Structure formats: C-alpha cells, structure tokens
Short mmCIF file of C-alpha atoms in Angstrom, two decimals:
data_model
loop_
_atom_site.label_atom_id
_atom_site.label_comp_id
_atom_site.label_asym_id
_atom_site.label_seq_id
_atom_site.Cartn_x
_atom_site.Cartn_y
_atom_site.Cartn_z
CA UNK A 3 26.04 -8.36 30.04
CA UNK A 4 25.32 -10.15 26.76
CA UNK A 5 23.30 -7.18 25.54
CA UNK A 6 26.11 -4.83 26.49
CA UNK A 7 28.73 -6.97 24.67
CA UNK A 8 26.48 -7.03 21.62
CA UNK A 9 26.13 -3.23 21.66
CA UNK A 10 29.91 -2.81 21.97
CA UNK A 11 30.50 -5.23 19.10
CA UNK A 12 28.13 -3.34 16.79
CA UNK A 13 29.63 0.06 17.85
CA UNK A 14 33.15 -1.17 17.03
CA UNK A 15 31.98 -2.61 13.70
CA UNK A 16 30.18 0.67 12.85
CA UNK A 17 33.27 2.72 13.78
CA UNK A 18 35.44 0.45 11.60
CA UNK A 19 33.11 0.75 8.60
CA UNK A 20 33.00 4.54 9.01
CA UNK A 21 36.77 4.70 9.23
CA UNK A 22 37.03 2.60 6.09
CA UNK A 23 34.57 4.88 4.31
CA UNK A 24 36.45 8.04 5.30
CA UNK A 25 39.75 6.44 4.28
CA UNK A 26 38.17 5.50 0.92
CA UNK A 27 36.94 9.03 0.50
CA UNK A 28 40.52 10.38 0.72
CA UNK A 29 41.67 7.81 -1.85
CA UNK A 30 38.78 8.35 -4.24
CA UNK A 31 40.35 11.40 -5.90
CA UNK A 32 43.32 9.43 -7.12
CA UNK A 33 41.52 6.27 -8.21
CA UNK A 34 41.17 5.81 -11.99
CA UNK A 35 38.14 3.48 -11.58
CA UNK A 36 36.27 6.27 -9.76
CA UNK A 37 37.05 8.79 -12.45
CA UNK A 38 35.85 6.31 -15.07
CA UNK A 39 32.62 5.85 -13.17
CA UNK A 40 32.02 9.61 -13.02
CA UNK A 41 32.50 9.72 -16.78
CA UNK A 42 30.20 6.70 -17.30
CA UNK A 43 27.42 8.27 -15.31
CA UNK A 44 27.95 11.60 -17.05
CA UNK A 45 28.15 13.52 -13.79
CA UNK A 46 29.53 17.09 -13.58
CA UNK A 47 32.15 16.33 -10.94
CA UNK A 48 33.66 13.79 -8.54
CA UNK A 49 32.04 15.60 -5.62
CA UNK A 50 28.54 15.03 -6.96
CA UNK A 51 29.26 11.33 -7.52
CA UNK A 52 30.66 10.87 -3.99
CA UNK A 53 27.68 12.72 -2.48
CA UNK A 54 25.28 10.49 -4.38
CA UNK A 55 27.16 7.38 -3.27
CA UNK A 56 27.14 8.48 0.41
CA UNK A 57 23.42 9.20 0.36
CA UNK A 58 22.69 5.88 -1.29
CA UNK A 59 25.00 3.99 1.14
CA UNK A 60 23.52 5.66 4.24
CA UNK A 61 19.94 4.97 3.01
CA UNK A 62 20.86 1.37 2.42
CA UNK A 63 22.39 0.92 5.89
CA UNK A 64 19.44 2.79 7.47
CA UNK A 65 16.97 0.40 5.89
CA UNK A 66 19.03 -2.65 6.88
CA UNK A 67 19.19 -1.37 10.43
CA UNK A 68 15.49 -2.25 10.73
CA UNK A 69 16.50 -5.86 10.95
CA UNK A 70 18.04 -4.93 14.30
CA UNK A 71 15.10 -2.90 15.57
CA UNK A 72 13.02 0.12 14.72
CA UNK A 73 15.28 3.18 15.27
CA UNK A 74 15.34 6.94 14.53
CA UNK A 75 17.93 6.44 11.75
CA UNK A 76 15.54 4.07 9.95
CA UNK A 77 12.58 6.34 10.67
CA UNK A 78 14.23 9.33 9.05
CA UNK A 79 15.03 7.49 5.85
CA UNK A 80 11.64 5.73 5.83
CA UNK A 81 9.88 9.11 5.84
CA UNK A 82 12.30 10.53 3.30
CA UNK A 83 11.58 7.54 0.99
CA UNK A 84 7.82 7.92 1.46
CA UNK A 85 7.98 11.66 0.74
CA UNK A 86 10.24 11.20 -2.31
CA UNK A 87 8.06 8.37 -3.73
CA UNK A 88 4.85 10.33 -3.32
CA UNK A 89 6.29 13.51 -4.79
CA UNK A 90 7.81 11.62 -7.68
CA UNK A 91 4.56 9.81 -8.50
CA UNK A 92 2.67 13.16 -8.42
CA UNK A 93 5.19 14.61 -10.90
CA UNK A 94 4.90 11.56 -13.14
CA UNK A 95 1.08 11.70 -13.20
CA UNK A 96 1.18 15.46 -13.97
CA UNK A 97 3.82 15.14 -16.66
CA UNK A 98 3.00 11.81 -18.33
CA UNK A 99 -0.79 11.66 -17.94
CA UNK A 100 -2.31 15.08 -17.39
CA UNK A 101 0.05 17.07 -19.53
CA UNK A 102 1.08 14.84 -22.40
CA UNK A 103 -2.01 12.64 -22.74
CA UNK A 104 -4.74 15.14 -21.84
CA UNK A 105 -3.78 18.78 -22.03
CA UNK A 106 -1.47 18.66 -25.11
CA UNK A 107 -3.87 16.63 -27.39
CA UNK A 108 -6.83 18.85 -26.39
CA UNK A 109 -4.83 22.02 -27.06
CA UNK A 110 -3.68 20.68 -30.42
CA UNK A 111 -7.23 19.71 -31.50
CA UNK A 112 -8.69 23.07 -30.41
CA UNK A 113 -6.02 24.86 -32.49
CA UNK A 114 -6.73 22.55 -35.48
CA UNK A 115 -10.48 23.21 -35.28
CA UNK A 116 -9.88 26.94 -35.09
CA UNK A 117 -7.50 26.88 -38.07
CA UNK A 118 -8.98 24.22 -40.39
CA UNK A 119 -12.53 23.69 -39.16
CA UNK A 120 -14.35 20.70 -37.67
CA UNK A 121 -13.11 17.13 -38.09
CA UNK A 122 -14.52 14.08 -36.26
CA UNK A 123 -11.03 13.15 -34.91
CA UNK A 124 -10.59 16.57 -33.39
CA UNK A 125 -14.06 16.53 -31.88
CA UNK A 126 -13.27 13.13 -30.27
CA UNK A 127 -10.09 14.52 -28.75
CA UNK A 128 -11.82 17.63 -27.50
CA UNK A 129 -14.35 15.30 -25.79
CA UNK A 130 -11.45 14.34 -23.47
CA UNK A 131 -12.46 17.45 -21.57
CA UNK A 132 -15.33 15.40 -20.14
CA UNK A 133 -12.86 12.86 -18.80
CA UNK A 134 -11.22 15.72 -16.91
CA UNK A 135 -14.55 16.87 -15.59
CA UNK A 136 -15.39 13.34 -14.38
CA UNK A 137 -11.97 13.18 -12.74
CA UNK A 138 -12.60 16.41 -10.93
CA UNK A 139 -15.76 14.95 -9.38
CA UNK A 140 -13.48 12.86 -7.11
CA UNK A 141 -12.64 16.01 -5.20
CA UNK A 142 -16.17 16.21 -3.88
CA UNK A 143 -14.90 13.69 -1.34
CA UNK A 144 -13.78 16.68 0.64
CA UNK A 145 -17.33 18.11 0.86
CA UNK A 146 -19.64 16.63 3.49
CA UNK A 147 -22.71 18.06 1.71
CA UNK A 148 -21.86 17.03 -1.86
CA UNK A 149 -19.94 13.83 -1.06
CA UNK A 150 -22.44 11.86 -3.19
CA UNK A 151 -21.20 13.54 -6.38
CA UNK A 152 -17.87 11.73 -6.02
CA UNK A 153 -19.73 8.45 -6.30
CA UNK A 154 -20.55 9.25 -9.96
CA UNK A 155 -16.85 9.18 -10.78
CA UNK A 156 -16.38 6.07 -8.65
CA UNK A 157 -19.25 4.25 -10.49
CA UNK A 158 -17.91 5.21 -13.92
CA UNK A 159 -14.41 3.93 -13.04
CA UNK A 160 -15.79 0.70 -11.68
CA UNK A 161 -18.14 0.10 -14.60
CA UNK A 162 -15.38 0.68 -17.15
CA UNK A 163 -13.00 -1.56 -15.19
CA UNK A 164 -15.52 -4.37 -14.89
CA UNK A 165 -16.43 -4.21 -18.56
CA UNK A 166 -12.81 -4.38 -19.68
CA UNK A 167 -11.99 -7.20 -17.25
CA UNK A 168 -15.03 -9.21 -18.45
CA UNK A 169 -13.83 -9.14 -22.06
CA UNK A 170 -10.19 -9.95 -21.20
CA UNK A 171 -11.08 -12.86 -18.90
CA UNK A 172 -12.88 -14.79 -21.66
CA UNK A 173 -10.28 -13.98 -24.27
CA UNK A 174 -7.61 -15.46 -22.00
CA UNK A 175 -9.69 -18.40 -20.89
CA UNK A 176 -10.29 -20.22 -24.19
CA UNK A 177 -6.56 -20.65 -25.12
CA UNK A 178 -5.91 -21.85 -21.56
CA UNK A 179 -8.63 -24.54 -21.87
CA UNK A 180 -7.44 -25.78 -25.23
CA UNK A 181 -3.84 -25.74 -23.95
CA UNK A 182 -4.88 -28.15 -21.16
CA UNK A 183 -5.98 -30.90 -23.65
CA UNK A 184 -3.10 -33.39 -23.37
CA UNK A 185 -2.52 -36.73 -24.92
CA UNK A 186 -1.77 -39.20 -22.07
CA UNK A 187 -0.90 -42.06 -24.50
CA UNK A 188 0.84 -40.58 -27.56
CA UNK A 189 1.22 -42.96 -30.48
CA UNK A 190 3.64 -43.12 -33.39
CA UNK A 191 1.12 -40.97 -35.31
CA UNK A 192 1.63 -37.89 -33.09
CA UNK A 193 5.30 -38.47 -32.24
CA UNK A 194 6.80 -39.87 -35.44
CA UNK A 195 10.29 -41.31 -34.98
CA UNK A 196 10.15 -41.19 -31.17
CA UNK A 197 11.04 -44.31 -29.24
CA UNK A 198 8.55 -46.14 -27.03
CA UNK A 199 10.33 -44.84 -23.92
CA UNK A 200 10.15 -41.21 -25.13
CA UNK A 201 6.45 -41.62 -25.81
CA UNK A 202 5.98 -43.21 -22.38
CA UNK A 203 7.77 -40.22 -20.75
CA UNK A 204 5.65 -37.79 -22.72
CA UNK A 205 2.47 -39.62 -21.73
CA UNK A 206 3.47 -39.54 -18.01
CA UNK A 207 4.33 -35.85 -18.27
CA UNK A 208 0.95 -35.08 -19.83
CA UNK A 209 -0.87 -37.24 -17.33
CA UNK A 210 0.78 -35.40 -14.42
CA UNK A 211 -0.24 -32.10 -16.06
CA UNK A 212 -3.89 -33.07 -16.55
CA UNK A 213 -4.25 -34.61 -13.07
CA UNK A 214 -2.69 -31.46 -11.57
CA UNK A 215 -5.03 -29.11 -13.40
CA UNK A 216 -8.12 -31.12 -12.54
CA UNK A 217 -7.23 -31.69 -8.88
CA UNK A 218 -6.23 -28.03 -8.24
CA UNK A 219 -9.46 -26.95 -9.87
CA UNK A 220 -11.33 -29.28 -7.54
CA UNK A 221 -9.40 -27.90 -4.54
CA UNK A 222 -10.98 -24.52 -5.24
CA UNK A 223 -14.55 -25.74 -5.20
CA UNK A 224 -16.38 -24.00 -2.33
CA UNK A 225 -20.01 -24.87 -2.72
CA UNK A 226 -19.70 -28.65 -3.21
CA UNK A 227 -19.25 -30.59 -0.06
CA UNK A 228 -16.03 -32.50 0.62
CA UNK A 229 -18.00 -35.58 1.57
CA UNK A 230 -17.91 -36.88 -1.97
CA UNK A 231 -14.89 -39.26 -2.05
CA UNK A 232 -13.80 -38.12 -5.54
CA UNK A 233 -13.85 -34.46 -4.61
CA UNK A 234 -12.17 -35.21 -1.24
CA UNK A 235 -9.26 -37.23 -2.67
CA UNK A 236 -8.81 -34.90 -5.68
CA UNK A 237 -8.63 -31.89 -3.30
CA UNK A 238 -5.89 -33.62 -1.33
CA UNK A 239 -3.89 -34.26 -4.51
CA UNK A 240 -4.55 -30.64 -5.53
CA UNK A 241 -3.14 -29.46 -2.21
CA UNK A 242 0.03 -31.45 -2.82
CA UNK A 243 0.40 -30.01 -6.31
CA UNK A 244 -0.05 -26.51 -4.91
CA UNK A 245 2.51 -27.01 -2.16
CA UNK A 246 5.09 -28.36 -4.63
CA UNK A 247 4.49 -25.37 -6.94
CA UNK A 248 4.70 -22.89 -4.04
CA UNK A 249 7.96 -24.47 -2.86
CA UNK A 250 9.43 -24.06 -6.34
CA UNK A 251 8.32 -20.43 -6.41
CA UNK A 252 9.87 -19.83 -3.03
CA UNK A 253 13.23 -21.23 -4.05
CA UNK A 254 13.21 -19.31 -7.31
CA UNK A 255 12.22 -15.99 -5.79
CA UNK A 256 14.64 -16.46 -2.90
CA UNK A 257 17.49 -16.78 -5.37
CA UNK A 258 16.50 -13.58 -7.17
CA UNK A 259 16.23 -11.70 -3.84
CA UNK A 260 19.66 -13.03 -2.85
CA UNK A 261 21.04 -11.62 -6.07
CA UNK A 262 19.58 -8.23 -5.10
CA UNK A 263 21.27 -8.41 -1.71
CA UNK A 264 24.61 -9.34 -3.33
CA UNK A 265 24.26 -6.38 -5.67
CA UNK A 266 23.71 -4.05 -2.72
CA UNK A 267 26.62 -5.44 -0.74
CA UNK A 268 28.79 -5.10 -3.86
CA UNK A 269 27.69 -1.50 -4.18
CA UNK A 270 28.60 -0.79 -0.58
CA UNK A 271 32.00 -2.44 -0.84
CA UNK A 272 33.02 -1.30 -4.32
CA UNK A 273 31.47 2.15 -4.72
CA UNK A 274 31.23 3.42 -1.12
CA UNK A 275 34.10 1.80 0.81
CA UNK A 276 36.19 1.36 -2.39
CA UNK A 277 37.63 -1.92 -1.14
CA UNK A 278 36.70 -4.15 -4.05
CA UNK A 279 36.66 -4.09 -7.82
CA UNK A 280 33.95 -1.76 -9.23
CA UNK B 186 -11.48 -3.88 -32.09
CA UNK B 187 -11.61 -7.61 -31.15
CA UNK B 188 -15.07 -9.07 -31.17
CA UNK B 189 -16.17 -12.08 -29.17
CA UNK B 190 -16.13 -15.39 -31.09
CA UNK B 191 -19.09 -17.77 -31.01
CA UNK B 192 -17.59 -20.05 -28.29
CA UNK B 193 -16.84 -16.98 -26.14
CA UNK B 194 -20.44 -15.81 -26.52
CA UNK B 195 -21.66 -19.27 -25.52
CA UNK B 196 -19.34 -19.33 -22.46
CA UNK B 197 -20.43 -15.81 -21.43
CA UNK B 198 -24.10 -16.79 -21.66
CA UNK B 199 -23.55 -20.11 -19.90
CA UNK B 200 -21.43 -18.75 -17.02
CA UNK B 201 -23.56 -15.63 -16.61
CA UNK B 202 -26.63 -17.90 -16.61
CA UNK B 203 -25.18 -19.99 -13.77
CA UNK B 204 -24.31 -16.95 -11.71
CA UNK B 205 -27.64 -15.14 -12.23
CA UNK B 206 -29.62 -18.29 -11.53
CA UNK B 207 -27.72 -18.96 -8.28
CA UNK B 208 -28.08 -15.33 -7.18
CA UNK B 209 -31.86 -15.56 -7.77
CA UNK B 210 -32.09 -18.84 -5.92
CA UNK B 211 -30.07 -17.55 -2.99
CA UNK B 212 -32.22 -14.40 -2.85
CA UNK B 213 -35.27 -16.65 -2.63
CA UNK B 214 -33.75 -18.25 0.45
CA UNK B 215 -32.01 -21.32 -0.92
CA UNK B 216 -29.60 -22.64 1.68
CA UNK B 217 -26.06 -22.65 0.36
CA UNK B 218 -23.18 -24.69 1.73
CA UNK B 219 -19.76 -22.95 1.77
CA UNK B 220 -16.68 -25.00 2.55
CA UNK B 221 -15.07 -23.61 5.74
CA UNK B 222 -11.73 -21.85 5.20
CA UNK B 223 -9.45 -22.06 8.24
CA UNK B 224 -7.70 -18.74 7.65
CA UNK B 225 -11.02 -16.89 7.66
CA UNK B 226 -12.44 -18.76 10.64
CA UNK B 227 -9.70 -17.40 12.91
CA UNK B 228 -10.22 -13.72 12.12
CA UNK B 229 -12.35 -13.37 15.27
CA UNK B 230 -9.60 -14.99 17.33
CA UNK B 231 -7.00 -12.55 15.94
CA UNK B 232 -9.16 -9.60 16.80
CA UNK B 233 -9.90 -11.01 20.28
CA UNK B 234 -6.20 -11.61 20.95
CA UNK B 235 -5.28 -8.06 19.96
CA UNK B 236 -8.05 -6.73 22.23
CA UNK B 237 -6.80 -8.82 25.13
CA UNK B 238 -3.26 -7.49 24.70
CA UNK B 239 -4.59 -3.96 24.10
CA UNK B 240 -2.71 -3.67 20.85
CA UNK B 241 -4.07 -2.07 17.64
CA UNK B 242 -5.18 -3.95 14.55
CA UNK B 243 -3.82 -3.32 11.07
CA UNK B 244 -5.65 -4.11 7.88
CA UNK B 245 -3.59 -3.88 4.70
CA UNK B 246 -5.41 -3.59 1.39
CA UNK B 247 -2.44 -4.33 -0.83
CA UNK B 248 -1.85 -2.60 -4.12
CA UNK B 249 -5.32 -2.76 -5.53
CA UNK B 250 -6.92 0.23 -7.18
CA UNK B 251 -10.65 0.31 -7.81
CA UNK B 252 -11.10 -3.30 -8.79
CA UNK B 253 -12.80 -6.53 -7.86
CA UNK B 254 -9.88 -7.43 -5.59
CA UNK B 255 -10.28 -4.22 -3.63
CA UNK B 256 -13.98 -4.84 -3.06
CA UNK B 257 -13.22 -8.39 -1.82
CA UNK B 258 -10.71 -6.95 0.67
CA UNK B 259 -13.04 -4.14 1.68
CA UNK B 260 -15.85 -6.63 2.41
CA UNK B 261 -13.58 -8.37 4.94
CA UNK B 262 -12.27 -5.07 6.21
CA UNK B 263 -15.82 -3.93 6.98
CA UNK B 264 -16.30 -7.09 9.04
CA UNK B 265 -13.00 -6.57 10.93
CA UNK B 266 -13.75 -2.91 11.61
CA UNK B 267 -17.21 -3.73 13.01
CA UNK B 268 -15.78 -6.40 15.28
CA UNK B 269 -12.94 -4.07 16.39
CA UNK B 270 -15.40 -1.22 16.94
CA UNK B 271 -17.43 -3.49 19.24
CA UNK B 272 -14.34 -3.92 21.40
CA UNK B 273 -13.41 -0.21 21.05
CA UNK B 274 -10.19 -1.12 19.20
CA UNK B 275 -8.47 1.02 16.54
CA UNK B 276 -8.05 -0.41 13.07
CA UNK B 277 -5.12 1.01 11.07
CA UNK B 278 -5.40 0.98 7.28
CA UNK B 279 -2.30 1.84 5.25
CA UNK B 280 -3.13 2.53 1.58
CA UNK B 281 -1.13 2.39 -1.62
CA UNK B 282 -3.69 3.88 -4.01
CA UNK B 283 -5.30 7.36 -3.70
CA UNK B 284 -8.60 6.11 -5.16
CA UNK B 285 -8.71 3.18 -2.75
CA UNK B 286 -8.36 5.65 0.12
CA UNK B 287 -11.80 7.14 -0.61
CA UNK B 288 -13.44 3.72 -0.63
CA UNK B 289 -11.65 2.51 2.46
CA UNK B 290 -12.59 5.63 4.36
CA UNK B 291 -16.25 4.99 3.71
CA UNK B 292 -16.05 1.35 4.83
CA UNK B 293 -13.99 2.29 7.90
CA UNK B 294 -16.39 5.06 8.99
CA UNK B 295 -19.47 2.87 8.34
CA UNK B 296 -17.96 0.06 10.44
CA UNK B 297 -17.51 2.28 13.50
CA UNK B 298 -20.88 4.02 12.96
CA UNK B 299 -22.66 0.66 12.78
CA UNK B 300 -21.47 -0.08 16.32
CA UNK B 301 -22.31 3.43 17.53
CA UNK B 302 -18.62 4.30 17.89
CA UNK B 303 -18.49 7.10 15.30
CA UNK B 304 -15.67 9.57 15.99
CA UNK B 305 -13.99 7.30 18.53
CA UNK B 306 -10.76 7.34 16.47
CA UNK B 307 -9.59 10.05 14.10
CA UNK B 308 -9.62 9.05 10.39
CA UNK B 309 -6.28 10.80 9.84
CA UNK B 310 -4.62 8.69 12.51
CA UNK B 311 -5.93 5.40 11.31
CA UNK B 312 -6.12 5.67 7.55
CA UNK B 313 -2.89 6.81 5.91
CA UNK B 314 -1.97 7.06 2.27
CA UNK B 315 1.56 5.70 2.22
CA UNK B 316 2.83 5.53 -1.37
CA UNK B 317 2.21 3.68 -4.63
CA UNK B 318 5.94 2.83 -4.72
CA UNK B 319 6.41 -0.71 -3.47
CA UNK B 320 9.68 -0.10 -1.56
CA UNK B 321 8.34 3.03 0.13
CA UNK B 322 5.06 1.29 0.95
CA UNK B 323 6.87 -1.70 2.49
CA UNK B 324 9.24 0.51 4.51
CA UNK B 325 6.41 2.71 5.72
CA UNK B 326 4.11 -0.07 6.81
CA UNK B 327 6.94 -2.09 8.43
CA UNK B 328 7.87 0.97 10.49
CA UNK B 329 4.25 1.59 11.44
CA UNK B 330 3.77 -2.04 12.57
CA UNK B 331 6.85 -1.93 14.78
CA UNK B 332 6.24 1.55 16.24
CA UNK B 333 2.63 0.97 17.17
CA UNK B 334 3.25 -2.64 18.20
CA UNK B 335 0.36 -3.98 16.11
CA UNK B 336 -1.40 -6.96 17.69
CA UNK B 337 -3.21 -8.37 14.62
CA UNK B 338 -2.02 -7.86 11.08
CA UNK B 339 -4.34 -8.64 8.16
CA UNK B 340 -2.88 -8.61 4.66
CA UNK B 341 -5.59 -8.86 2.06
CA UNK B 342 -5.34 -8.06 -1.67
CA UNK B 343 -2.61 -8.00 -4.29
CA UNK B 344 1.06 -7.78 -3.22
CA UNK B 345 4.42 -7.67 -4.84
CA UNK B 346 7.85 -8.13 -3.29
CA UNK B 347 6.91 -5.93 -0.31
CA UNK B 348 4.86 -8.86 1.04
CA UNK B 349 7.83 -10.24 2.90
CA UNK B 350 8.69 -6.80 4.40
CA UNK B 351 5.19 -6.45 5.84
CA UNK B 352 4.88 -10.02 7.04
CA UNK B 353 8.36 -10.07 8.59
CA UNK B 354 7.75 -6.80 10.44
CA UNK B 355 4.52 -8.23 11.85
CA UNK B 356 6.27 -11.43 12.79
CA UNK B 357 8.95 -9.43 14.64
CA UNK B 358 6.26 -7.45 16.44
CA UNK B 359 4.65 -10.73 17.54
CA UNK B 360 1.36 -9.90 15.75
CA UNK B 361 -1.21 -12.53 14.87
CA UNK B 362 -1.00 -12.52 11.13
CA UNK B 363 -3.51 -13.59 8.46
CA UNK B 364 -2.68 -13.15 4.77
CA UNK B 365 -5.26 -13.56 2.04
CA UNK B 366 -4.04 -12.93 -1.51
CA UNK B 367 -4.64 -13.83 -5.10
CA UNK B 368 -0.91 -13.01 -5.86
CA UNK B 369 0.32 -16.57 -6.28
CA UNK B 370 4.01 -15.69 -6.28
CA UNK B 371 3.79 -14.09 -2.85
CA UNK B 372 1.93 -16.98 -1.19
CA UNK B 373 5.09 -18.88 -0.13
CA UNK B 374 6.42 -15.77 1.60
CA UNK B 375 3.19 -15.25 3.48
CA UNK B 376 3.10 -18.94 4.37
CA UNK B 377 6.52 -18.85 6.05
CA UNK B 378 5.78 -15.72 8.04
CA UNK B 379 2.04 -15.64 8.80
CA UNK B 380 -0.11 -17.72 11.11
CA UNK B 381 -2.69 -18.39 8.41
CA UNK B 382 -2.59 -17.87 4.63
CA UNK B 383 -5.57 -17.92 2.36
CA UNK B 384 -4.83 -17.84 -1.34
CA UNK B 385 -6.03 -18.05 -4.91
CA UNK B 386 -9.78 -18.37 -5.40
CA UNK B 387 -10.28 -18.50 -1.62
CA UNK B 388 -9.54 -14.79 -1.57
CA UNK B 389 -12.63 -14.15 -3.71
CA UNK B 390 -14.74 -16.38 -1.50
CA UNK B 391 -13.77 -14.34 1.59
CA UNK B 392 -16.35 -11.59 0.96
CA UNK B 393 -19.16 -14.08 0.61
CA UNK B 394 -17.96 -16.02 3.60
CA UNK B 395 -18.47 -13.06 5.94
CA UNK B 396 -21.35 -11.18 4.39
CA UNK B 397 -23.56 -14.12 3.32
CA UNK B 398 -24.88 -11.53 0.90
CA UNK B 399 -27.09 -13.30 -1.64
CA UNK B 400 -25.28 -11.63 -4.60
CA UNK B 401 -21.82 -12.62 -3.39
CA UNK B 402 -22.81 -16.09 -2.22
CA UNK B 403 -24.82 -16.78 -5.40
CA UNK B 404 -21.93 -15.59 -7.56
CA UNK B 405 -19.57 -17.95 -5.73
CA UNK B 406 -21.84 -20.94 -6.24
CA UNK B 407 -22.47 -19.97 -9.87
CA UNK B 408 -18.68 -19.81 -10.40
CA UNK B 409 -18.34 -23.28 -8.94
CA UNK B 410 -20.74 -24.62 -11.56
CA UNK B 411 -18.78 -22.76 -14.25
CA UNK B 412 -15.57 -24.39 -12.98
CA UNK B 413 -17.28 -27.77 -13.12
CA UNK B 414 -18.10 -27.17 -16.80
CA UNK B 415 -14.47 -26.26 -17.48
CA UNK B 416 -13.27 -29.34 -15.60
CA UNK B 417 -15.55 -31.62 -17.69
CA UNK B 418 -14.30 -29.91 -20.82
CA UNK B 419 -10.68 -30.44 -19.86
CA UNK B 420 -11.16 -34.10 -19.03
CA UNK B 421 -13.23 -34.64 -22.17
CA UNK B 422 -10.66 -32.85 -24.38
CA UNK B 423 -7.82 -34.94 -22.99
CA UNK B 424 -9.77 -38.19 -23.31
CA UNK B 425 -10.69 -37.41 -26.92
CA UNK B 426 -7.12 -36.52 -27.70
CA UNK B 427 -5.87 -39.79 -26.19
CA UNK B 428 -8.49 -41.96 -27.95
CA UNK B 429 -8.44 -40.30 -31.39
CA UNK B 430 -4.87 -38.87 -31.14
CA UNK B 431 -6.16 -35.46 -32.34
CA UNK B 432 -8.49 -32.79 -31.06
CA UNK B 433 -7.97 -30.41 -33.87
CA UNK B 434 -11.71 -30.25 -34.53
CA UNK B 435 -12.38 -29.48 -30.87
CA UNK B 436 -9.70 -26.82 -30.79
CA UNK B 437 -11.03 -25.29 -33.97
CA UNK B 438 -14.55 -25.37 -32.55
CA UNK B 439 -13.44 -23.57 -29.36
CA UNK B 440 -11.35 -21.04 -31.20
CA UNK B 441 -13.89 -20.46 -33.99
#
C-alpha cells in the first residue's frame, strides 16, 4: 500500500511538472527574458534555444532519477552521455593533438626544407614522425602474434613518465621541507613591534603545524613497528590531525557540490519551467 | 632547462641509495616487517562474501593513465582477479583511459590463466572502456554497479568528483566496498560510503603488501628511511630556527 501511494505521489508530481513545462513553453514566445537569453547565447532562433533547454532538462531529470532506482530513462541518457563523451574526446585528440601539434608542424617543416634547405629546427620537427610511429605500435595489441611489439611503446611511455616524475618530485620536495621549518618561540627579533600575546599565538600556531607534519609523517611509516612508544603515540596524533583535515575537506567540498545542485535546480526552474527569475 | 641543484643531487643519491640497498637486502632474503593495513586485510573477506552471494566483483582503476598509480592498482587487481578466478567469479573492470585498458587486459587475463580458468569469462563483457570524461564515467559505472548487482566494489587509484557517484551506487547496491586512493580530497567521501578506506601513502604500500615482491617491498622500506631523514631534517630545522631565530643559512644551503 505504501509503495503504491509513493508511486501515485511521484506520478502526480511528474504530471504537474510536465504540465508546468508545457505551460511555460506556450508562454516562452512572449517573454522578454527568454528573447534576451537567445540573444545572449547567440542562437539562431527561439526554437533552437527551447530544444536545447528541453534536452538539458530531461538529461538532468534522467540522471537524478537514479537516486530513486536504476531505470530505462536513466539508462538511455547514461549511454547517450558515454557515447557523446567518447566521441567528443576522440574529436579533441584528433583536432588538438594529432592535427595541430603533429601533422601541421611536420607539414610546415617539410615544406620549409624543400623551399629553403635543411635547418636543425626543421629536422627536429620532422623527427616527430618517429613519435607517430611509436604511437602506432600500440595497435599491435590487436595482433596475437605480434602483441609484444606494443610493449615497446608501453615501455617508452613508462620510461619517459618515470623520468619526468623523478625530476618534478625532488624539485617540489625541497621548498616543502624548508617551508616546514617553523619558529615555535618567536622573539622580538623576528616579530618586531608584535605584542607578547601575538608572539605566543604565532608560536602555538607554528608548534601545531610542526607537530602535525611530524606526526602525520610518522603515521605513514610502514616498515617500523608500532611497538616503539614514540612512533605509537605520534601515529595516534597523526591520525587525529588527518581526521580533522578530512572533516574540513568534506565540509568544504559538500558546500561546493551543494552550489552545483542549486545551480541545476535554478536552471530547471528558471530556464525550463520559466517560473523564476532567469 | 632546469638542472638539479647540489642539495637535490644529494637527496637523489641518498634516497636512491636507501631504496637500492633495501631492495638488495630483501632480495637476499632479509625479513621485512610491514605494518598491517586493515582495509587491505579484508580484501579476501570481500571476495568471499561476493562469492557466497553469487554476485560479481568490480575493480575500478580510477583515472590513472600509464603511471605509478596505475601499476599500484594493477598489482592489487592481479591479486583480486586470481582470488576471484579460484572461486570462478567474474571481475568487472571499468576503465577511463584507453592506454590503461591494454595493461588491465593483460593483468586480467594473466589472473584467470594463473588459476587455469582462461576463457571462462569474455574480456569484452568484463573489461569496458567507459569514458575519460568524469561525469560520463561516474554515470556509466554507477549504472553498471546497479544493473549487475555488484557484490564487492574495489575503488583503487586516482579519483575526482565521480568518487561519490561510484561509492554511493555501490552502497545502494549493498556491495562490500573498499576504497584505496592517493586523492586526498576524495578520501572523506569514500570514508562515509565505503566499508574500508585506505589512503595516502598506504595506497603505494598496497602493491608490496600483496605481492611481497622484493623490489616493491624493498622500495617501501627504503622510502621509510627517506621519510625518516626528512623528519629529522624538519625537526632539526624548526629547532635551529627556534634557538637561533633564523635558519637563513640552512634554507640557503638547501636551495643552493
């Protein structure tokens, strides 16, 4: 009975929203705010704008319907989104990587060499052809016999990635270490003109920072046993620090996600149903 | 081009020295203690529960392309696939990166082959490239979890905002969920929706934890010694600064 009542409630709500949307659609032609929006978006006609809005609104509702349960409406839009995203990323890679960063520079350099003769810059650009060849080796994944060839490309990618990461890690590490040196008892010499209370606050702040860094670092020791009382107690403090930080992250991110939800609800009410200010 | 400064060269030599020495010692049979990590200890329980309920297992590899993170996740995936193969269970692997697909396929096939269950499940059914778009990936995996009523959901690797979508879908499906990620901002979301969450450096320890491979284990121990050096340096720097009210010379030395 309860399930049936729930179903009826949602059906009535759905019918009401649809009725509101259709009513809004009839009003849209005479609304100055809608005309202004079409102009803002530089769209060819009101029809195109309304079609866009309907598709966006239905997609939105379809995705939210997942909160209820997995359903064919959600499934359709899920597959449409997956298809669109994959197609779009293919087009982006073709256009922004293969075409503009690989094909065009090579073509330009070949023309330059043919017209003006050899230059080291042009030769370096033409060498990009080898990058394309290495990239093509990935397609040997489809061959059972020559599968091993694809591992060459794999190894080159991994080697380059590891080398770059190695350099970056150390470049980032040093400033982080020096940034952790904190004065836990600042004197007049380092804080001229500051009151004793201000210096005390600064000292406490710095002490909390240093203790936090050290204890969290100790929490992530894996090979040293936890039997050592210093390691054991520091790990516990480290865990507290981590939990406080994670709680702060959670609250902060939750607020930003709530803003995203408000933006979507506003879109549905203002642009689709046309019942609030745009 | 930026060249390494003298302190960086010293750090590279020192840290690499620790790691290489520990790898060599581990290879020679040195017993190494690794602190137990609860989230990793229960992986067998999660697989067992899914097998009891006759529900499939899902192993998410996150957003990682060919990187260290991907290899850490793959090491655990290999273990999960072997365990699942032993129980004749399917392991679904949704992927966000085309290059990661090739690697995951090898690990997946090897896992089933190791247990003599090669060809038991079709690769196309179990490994699916979803999308490198976060929203599409989240929507696709959430739908997959619900449709196939996944029994154990493992989320390893790097995640963005889609973390909550995946974890919530698993939670709704009643799956046993274990998340293991270096993405610090996503940890709270995993914590509220997963049974176990492993995070930060623990993620990198996961590979060594299961494999007990001398290279991985030795690296982990070597890194611990490197961290100890950093810790001493931080304490020393702060002490010197407090005593002498300046560490300009130390800063200059490190940034030289």
